Coordinates of N, CA, C and O in Angstrom, one line a residue:
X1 N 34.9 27.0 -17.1 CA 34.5 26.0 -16.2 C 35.5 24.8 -16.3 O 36.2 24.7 -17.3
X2 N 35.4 24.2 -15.4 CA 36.8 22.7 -15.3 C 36.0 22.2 -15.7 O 34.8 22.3 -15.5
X3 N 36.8 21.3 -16.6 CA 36.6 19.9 -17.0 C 36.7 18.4 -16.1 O 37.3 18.1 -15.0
X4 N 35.7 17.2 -17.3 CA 36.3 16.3 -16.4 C 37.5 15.5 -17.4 O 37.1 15.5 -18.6
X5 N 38.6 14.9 -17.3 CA 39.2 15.0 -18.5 C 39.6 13.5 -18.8 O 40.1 13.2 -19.9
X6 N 39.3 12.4 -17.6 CA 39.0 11.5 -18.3 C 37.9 10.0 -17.3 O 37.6 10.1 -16.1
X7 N 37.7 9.1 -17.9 CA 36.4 8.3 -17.4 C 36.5 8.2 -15.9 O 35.4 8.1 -15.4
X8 N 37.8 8.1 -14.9 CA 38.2 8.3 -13.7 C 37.5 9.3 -12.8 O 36.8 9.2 -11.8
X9 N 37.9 10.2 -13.7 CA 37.3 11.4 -12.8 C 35.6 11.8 -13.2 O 35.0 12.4 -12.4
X10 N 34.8 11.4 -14.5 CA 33.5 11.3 -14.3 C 32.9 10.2 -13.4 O 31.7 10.4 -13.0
X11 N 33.7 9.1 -12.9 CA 33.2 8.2 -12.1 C 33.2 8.8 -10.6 O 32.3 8.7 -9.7
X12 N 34.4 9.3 -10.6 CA 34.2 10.1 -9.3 C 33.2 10.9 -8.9 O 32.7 11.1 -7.8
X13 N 33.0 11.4 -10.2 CA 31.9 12.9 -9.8 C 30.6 12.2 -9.7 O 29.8 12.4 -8.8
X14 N 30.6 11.1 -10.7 CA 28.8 10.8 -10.9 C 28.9 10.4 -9.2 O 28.1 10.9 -8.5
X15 N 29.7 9.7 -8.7 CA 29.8 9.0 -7.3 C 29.5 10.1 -6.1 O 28.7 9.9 -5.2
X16 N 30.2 11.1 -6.4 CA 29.6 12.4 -5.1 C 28.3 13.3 -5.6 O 27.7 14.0 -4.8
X17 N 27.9 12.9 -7.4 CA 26.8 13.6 -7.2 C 25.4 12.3 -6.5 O 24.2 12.6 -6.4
X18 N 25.8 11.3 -6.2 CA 25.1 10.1 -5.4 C 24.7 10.6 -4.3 O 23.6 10.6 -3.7
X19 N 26.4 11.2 -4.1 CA 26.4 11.4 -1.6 C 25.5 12.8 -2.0 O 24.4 12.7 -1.4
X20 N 25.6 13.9 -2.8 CA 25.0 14.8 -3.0 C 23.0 15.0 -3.1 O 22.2 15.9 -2.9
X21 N 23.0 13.9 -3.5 CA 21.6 13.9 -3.9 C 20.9 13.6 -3.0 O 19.7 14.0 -3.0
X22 N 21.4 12.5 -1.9 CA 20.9 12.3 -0.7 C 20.7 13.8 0.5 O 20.0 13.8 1.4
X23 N 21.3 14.4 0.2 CA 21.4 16.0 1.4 C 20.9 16.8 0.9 O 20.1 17.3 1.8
X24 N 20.7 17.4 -0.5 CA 20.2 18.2 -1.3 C 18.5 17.9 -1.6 O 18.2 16.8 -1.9
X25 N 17.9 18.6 -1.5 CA 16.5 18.1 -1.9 C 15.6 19.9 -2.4 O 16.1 21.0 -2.3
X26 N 14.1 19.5 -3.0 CA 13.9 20.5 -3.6 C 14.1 22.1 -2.7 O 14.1 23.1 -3.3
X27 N 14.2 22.0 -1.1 CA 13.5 22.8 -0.7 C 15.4 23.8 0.5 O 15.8 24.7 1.3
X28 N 16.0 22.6 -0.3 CA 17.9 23.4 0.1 C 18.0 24.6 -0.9 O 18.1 24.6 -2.1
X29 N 18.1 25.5 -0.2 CA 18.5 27.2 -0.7 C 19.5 26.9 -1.8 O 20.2 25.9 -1.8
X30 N 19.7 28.1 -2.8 CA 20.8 27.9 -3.6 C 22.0 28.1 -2.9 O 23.0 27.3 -2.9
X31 N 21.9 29.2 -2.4 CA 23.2 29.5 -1.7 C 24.0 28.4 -0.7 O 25.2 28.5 -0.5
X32 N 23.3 27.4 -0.2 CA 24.4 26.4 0.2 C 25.7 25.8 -1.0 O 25.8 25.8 -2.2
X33 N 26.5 25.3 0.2 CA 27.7 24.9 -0.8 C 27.2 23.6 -1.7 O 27.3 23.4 -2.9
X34 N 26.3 22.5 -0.4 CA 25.8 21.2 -1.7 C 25.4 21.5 -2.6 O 25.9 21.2 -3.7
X35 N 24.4 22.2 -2.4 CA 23.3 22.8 -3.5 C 24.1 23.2 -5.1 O 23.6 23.0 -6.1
X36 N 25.7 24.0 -5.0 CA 26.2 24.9 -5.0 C 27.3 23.4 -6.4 O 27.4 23.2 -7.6
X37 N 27.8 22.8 -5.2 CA 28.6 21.7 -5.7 C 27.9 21.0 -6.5 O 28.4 20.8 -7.7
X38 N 26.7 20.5 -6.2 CA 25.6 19.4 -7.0 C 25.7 20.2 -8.6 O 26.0 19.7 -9.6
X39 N 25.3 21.4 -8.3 CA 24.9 22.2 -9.8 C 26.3 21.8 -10.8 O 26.3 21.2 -11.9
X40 N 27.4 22.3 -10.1 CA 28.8 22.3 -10.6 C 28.9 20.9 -11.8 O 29.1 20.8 -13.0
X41 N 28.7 19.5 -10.0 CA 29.4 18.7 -10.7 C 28.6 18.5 -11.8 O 29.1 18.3 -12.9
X42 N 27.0 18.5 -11.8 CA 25.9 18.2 -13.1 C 26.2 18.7 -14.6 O 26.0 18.2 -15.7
X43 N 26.8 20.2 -14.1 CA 27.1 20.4 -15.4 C 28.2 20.1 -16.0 O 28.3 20.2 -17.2
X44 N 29.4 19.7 -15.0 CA 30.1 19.2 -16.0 C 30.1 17.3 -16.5 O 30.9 16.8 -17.2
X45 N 29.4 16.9 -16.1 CA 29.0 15.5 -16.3 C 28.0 15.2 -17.4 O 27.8 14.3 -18.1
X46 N 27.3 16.7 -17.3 CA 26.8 16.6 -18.7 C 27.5 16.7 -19.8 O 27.6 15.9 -20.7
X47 N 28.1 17.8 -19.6 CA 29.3 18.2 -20.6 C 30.0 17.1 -21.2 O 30.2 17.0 -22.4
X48 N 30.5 16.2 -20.2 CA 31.2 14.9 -20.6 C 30.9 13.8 -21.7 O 31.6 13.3 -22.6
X49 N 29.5 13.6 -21.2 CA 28.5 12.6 -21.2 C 28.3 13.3 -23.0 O 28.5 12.6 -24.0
X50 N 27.8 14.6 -23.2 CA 27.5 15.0 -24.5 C 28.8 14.7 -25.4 O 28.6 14.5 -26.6
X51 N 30.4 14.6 -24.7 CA 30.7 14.6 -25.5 C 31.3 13.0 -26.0 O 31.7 12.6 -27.1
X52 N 31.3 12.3 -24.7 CA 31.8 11.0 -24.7 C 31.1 10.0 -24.8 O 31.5 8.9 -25.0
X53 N 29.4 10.5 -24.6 CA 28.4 9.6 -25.0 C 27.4 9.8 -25.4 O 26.4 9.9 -24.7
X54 N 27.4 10.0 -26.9 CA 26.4 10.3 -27.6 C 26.3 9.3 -28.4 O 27.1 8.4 -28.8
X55 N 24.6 9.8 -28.5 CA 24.2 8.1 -29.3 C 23.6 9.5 -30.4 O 23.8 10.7 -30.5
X56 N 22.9 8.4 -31.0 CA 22.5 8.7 -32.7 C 21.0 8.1 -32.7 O 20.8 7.1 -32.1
X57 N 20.1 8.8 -33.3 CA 18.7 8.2 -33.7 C 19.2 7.2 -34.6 O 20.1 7.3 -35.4
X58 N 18.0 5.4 -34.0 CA 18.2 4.5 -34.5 C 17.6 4.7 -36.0 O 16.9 5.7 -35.9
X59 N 17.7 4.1 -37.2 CA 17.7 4.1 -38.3 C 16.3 3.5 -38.1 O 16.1 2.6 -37.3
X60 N 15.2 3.9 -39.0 CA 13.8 2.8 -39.2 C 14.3 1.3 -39.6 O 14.4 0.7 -38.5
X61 N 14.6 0.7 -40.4 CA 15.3 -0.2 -40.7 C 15.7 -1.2 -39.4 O 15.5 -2.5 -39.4
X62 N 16.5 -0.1 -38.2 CA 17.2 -1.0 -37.4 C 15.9 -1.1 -36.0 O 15.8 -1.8 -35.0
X63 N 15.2 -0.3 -36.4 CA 14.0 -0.5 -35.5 C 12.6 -1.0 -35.6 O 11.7 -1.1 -34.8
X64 N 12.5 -1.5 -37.0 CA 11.6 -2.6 -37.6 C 12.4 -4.7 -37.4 O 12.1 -5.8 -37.3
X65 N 13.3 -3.8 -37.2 CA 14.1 -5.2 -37.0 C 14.2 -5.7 -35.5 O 14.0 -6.9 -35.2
X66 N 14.5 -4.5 -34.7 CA 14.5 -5.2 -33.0 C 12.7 -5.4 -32.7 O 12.3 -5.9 -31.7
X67 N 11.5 -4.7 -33.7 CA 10.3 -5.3 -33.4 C 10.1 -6.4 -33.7 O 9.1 -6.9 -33.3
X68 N 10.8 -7.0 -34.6 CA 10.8 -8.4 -35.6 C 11.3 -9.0 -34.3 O 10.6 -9.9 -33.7
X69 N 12.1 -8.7 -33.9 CA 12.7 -9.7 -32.8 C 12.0 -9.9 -31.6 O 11.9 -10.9 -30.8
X70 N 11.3 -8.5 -31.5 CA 10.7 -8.6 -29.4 C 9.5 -9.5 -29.7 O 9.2 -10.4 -29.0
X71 N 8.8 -9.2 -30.9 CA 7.5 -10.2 -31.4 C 7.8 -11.5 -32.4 O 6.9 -12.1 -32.9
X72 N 9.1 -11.9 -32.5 CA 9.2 -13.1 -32.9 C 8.8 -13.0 -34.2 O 8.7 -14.2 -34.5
X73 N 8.6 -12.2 -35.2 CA 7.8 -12.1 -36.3 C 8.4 -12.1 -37.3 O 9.4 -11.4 -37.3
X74 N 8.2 -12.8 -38.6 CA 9.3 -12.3 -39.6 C 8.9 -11.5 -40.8 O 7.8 -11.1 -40.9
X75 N 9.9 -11.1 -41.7 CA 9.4 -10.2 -42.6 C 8.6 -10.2 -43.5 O 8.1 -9.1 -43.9
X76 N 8.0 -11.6 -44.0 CA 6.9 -12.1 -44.1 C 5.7 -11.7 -43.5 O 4.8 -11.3 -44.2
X77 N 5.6 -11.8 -42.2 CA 4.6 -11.8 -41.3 C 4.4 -10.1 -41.0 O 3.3 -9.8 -40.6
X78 N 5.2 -9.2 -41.1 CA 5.2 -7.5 -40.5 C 4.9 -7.4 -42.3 O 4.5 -6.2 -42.5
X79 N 4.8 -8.1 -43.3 CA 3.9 -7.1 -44.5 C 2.7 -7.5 -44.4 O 1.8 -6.8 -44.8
X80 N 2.6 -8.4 -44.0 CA 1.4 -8.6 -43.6 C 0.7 -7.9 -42.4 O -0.5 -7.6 -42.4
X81 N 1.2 -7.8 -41.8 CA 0.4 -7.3 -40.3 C 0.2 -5.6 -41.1 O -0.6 -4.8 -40.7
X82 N 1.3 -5.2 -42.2 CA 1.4 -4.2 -42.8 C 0.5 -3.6 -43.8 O 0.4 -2.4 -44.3
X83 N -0.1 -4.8 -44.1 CA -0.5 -4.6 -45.7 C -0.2 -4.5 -46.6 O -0.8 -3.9 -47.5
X84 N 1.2 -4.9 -46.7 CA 1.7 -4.8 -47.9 C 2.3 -5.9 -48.4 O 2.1 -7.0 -47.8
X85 N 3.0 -5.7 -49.6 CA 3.0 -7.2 -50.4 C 5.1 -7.5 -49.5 O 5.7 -6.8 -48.8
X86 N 5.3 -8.5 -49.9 CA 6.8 -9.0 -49.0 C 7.8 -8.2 -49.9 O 8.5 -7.4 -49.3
X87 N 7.8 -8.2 -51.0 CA 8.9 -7.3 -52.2 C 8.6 -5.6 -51.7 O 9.5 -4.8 -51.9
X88 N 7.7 -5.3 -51.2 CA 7.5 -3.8 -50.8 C 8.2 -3.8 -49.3 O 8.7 -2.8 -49.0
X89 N 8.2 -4.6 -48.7 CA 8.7 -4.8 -47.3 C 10.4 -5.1 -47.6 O 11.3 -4.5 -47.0
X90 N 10.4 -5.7 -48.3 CA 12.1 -5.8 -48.6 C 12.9 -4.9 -49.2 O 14.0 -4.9 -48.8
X91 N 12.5 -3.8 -50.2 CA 12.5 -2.4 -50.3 C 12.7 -1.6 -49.0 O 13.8 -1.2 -48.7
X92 N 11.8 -1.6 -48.6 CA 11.5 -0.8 -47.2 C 12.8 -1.3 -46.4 O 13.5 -0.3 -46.1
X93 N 13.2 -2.4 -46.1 CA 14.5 -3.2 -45.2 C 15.3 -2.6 -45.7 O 15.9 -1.8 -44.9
X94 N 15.8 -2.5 -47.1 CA 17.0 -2.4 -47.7 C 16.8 -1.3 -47.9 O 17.9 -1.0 -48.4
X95 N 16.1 -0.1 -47.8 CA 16.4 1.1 -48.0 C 16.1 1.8 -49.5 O 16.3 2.9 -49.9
X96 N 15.4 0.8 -50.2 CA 15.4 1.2 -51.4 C 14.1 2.1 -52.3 O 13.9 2.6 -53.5
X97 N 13.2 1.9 -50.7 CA 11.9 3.4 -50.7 C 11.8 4.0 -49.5 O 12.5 3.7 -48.6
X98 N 10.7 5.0 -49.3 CA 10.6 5.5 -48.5 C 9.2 5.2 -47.6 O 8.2 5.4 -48.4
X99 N 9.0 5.1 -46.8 CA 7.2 4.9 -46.6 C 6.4 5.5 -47.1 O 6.8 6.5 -47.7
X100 N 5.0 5.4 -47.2 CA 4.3 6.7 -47.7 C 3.9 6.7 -46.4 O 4.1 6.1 -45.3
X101 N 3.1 7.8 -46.9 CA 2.3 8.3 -45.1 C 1.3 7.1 -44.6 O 1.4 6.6 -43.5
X102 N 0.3 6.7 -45.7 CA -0.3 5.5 -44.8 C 1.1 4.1 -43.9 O 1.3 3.7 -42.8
X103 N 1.4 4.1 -44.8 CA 2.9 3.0 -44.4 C 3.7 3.6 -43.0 O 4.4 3.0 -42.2
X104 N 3.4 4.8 -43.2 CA 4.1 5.6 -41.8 C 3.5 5.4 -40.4 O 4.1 5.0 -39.4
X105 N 1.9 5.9 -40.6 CA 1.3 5.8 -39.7 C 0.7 4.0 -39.2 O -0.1 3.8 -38.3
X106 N 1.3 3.0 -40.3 CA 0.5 1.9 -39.5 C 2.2 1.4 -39.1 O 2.3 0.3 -38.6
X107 N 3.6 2.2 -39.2 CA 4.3 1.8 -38.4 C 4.5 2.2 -37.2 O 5.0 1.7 -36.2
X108 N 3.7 3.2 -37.4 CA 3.7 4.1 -35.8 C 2.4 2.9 -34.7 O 2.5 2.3 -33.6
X109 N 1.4 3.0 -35.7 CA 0.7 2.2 -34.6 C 0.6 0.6 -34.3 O 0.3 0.0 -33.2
X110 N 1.0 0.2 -35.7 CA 1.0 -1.3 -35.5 C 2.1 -1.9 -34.8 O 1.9 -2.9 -34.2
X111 N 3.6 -1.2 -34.7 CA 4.7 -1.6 -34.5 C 5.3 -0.8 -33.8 O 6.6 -0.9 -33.6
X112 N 4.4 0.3 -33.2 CA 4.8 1.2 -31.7 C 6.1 1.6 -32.2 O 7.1 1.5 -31.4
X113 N 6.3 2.3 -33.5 CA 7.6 2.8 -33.8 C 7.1 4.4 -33.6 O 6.0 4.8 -33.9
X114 N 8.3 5.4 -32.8 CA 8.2 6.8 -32.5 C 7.8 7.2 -34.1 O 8.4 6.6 -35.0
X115 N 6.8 8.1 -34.4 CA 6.9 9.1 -35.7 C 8.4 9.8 -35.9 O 8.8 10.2 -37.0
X116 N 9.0 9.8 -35.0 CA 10.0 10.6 -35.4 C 11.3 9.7 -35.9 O 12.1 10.1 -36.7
X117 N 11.2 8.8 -35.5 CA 11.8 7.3 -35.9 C 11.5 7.3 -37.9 O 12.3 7.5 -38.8
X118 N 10.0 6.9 -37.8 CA 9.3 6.8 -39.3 C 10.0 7.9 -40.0 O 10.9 7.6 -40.8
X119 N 9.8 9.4 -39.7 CA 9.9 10.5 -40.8 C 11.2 10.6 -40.3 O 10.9 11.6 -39.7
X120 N 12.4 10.4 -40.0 CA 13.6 10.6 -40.3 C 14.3 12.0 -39.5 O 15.4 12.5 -39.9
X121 N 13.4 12.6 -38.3 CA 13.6 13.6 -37.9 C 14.2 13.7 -36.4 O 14.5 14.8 -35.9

């Protein structure tokens, strides 16, 4: 399959899969050419995108921190809201334990962190 080979020409494509999306709808046969073109350009924009823009799961660490920030809260105040003591919370920051499962699940619910965020998966 072609490639797209550089940010030019994905700008191009994401731009005709735009004009495309307006003509194409659930109920256009496969065998049309839009239909046909749309699939093309999709896959290779994915292709691109996997390879030119991949992100990485945020670190717990880096996501107890942007909750520190949306709630104004400091690290003081999240061992608390935590139950735990500030020296166990600063461990926890710095990487120097791991949660236990209670500690996991009140980051899940207290601080709307994904589980999969918590357990590292």
């Amino acid at each position: 399959m072609a490639q797209l080979k550089n940010e030019e020409a994905y700008n191009a494509a994401m731009q005709r899969i735009e004009e495309l999306l307006k003509v194409v709808t659930d109920e256009t046969p496969v065998s049309d050419p839009n239909y046909q073109e749309l699939d093309i350009l999709s896959d290779m924009v994915a292709e691109y995108e996997n390879i030119h823009y991949t992100f990485t799961k945020p670190k717990l660490t880096d996501v107890i921190r942007l909750r520190m920030y949306e709630r104004s809260l400091t690290q003081a105040a999240v061992a608390q809201l935590l139950g735990i003591s500030p020296s166990r919370m600063s461990e926890l920051m710095h990487g120097k334990m791991e949660p236990s499962y209670q500690l996991s699940r009140d980051l899940c619910l207290k601080l709307n962190i994904e589980p999969s965020i918590v357990l590292g998966v």
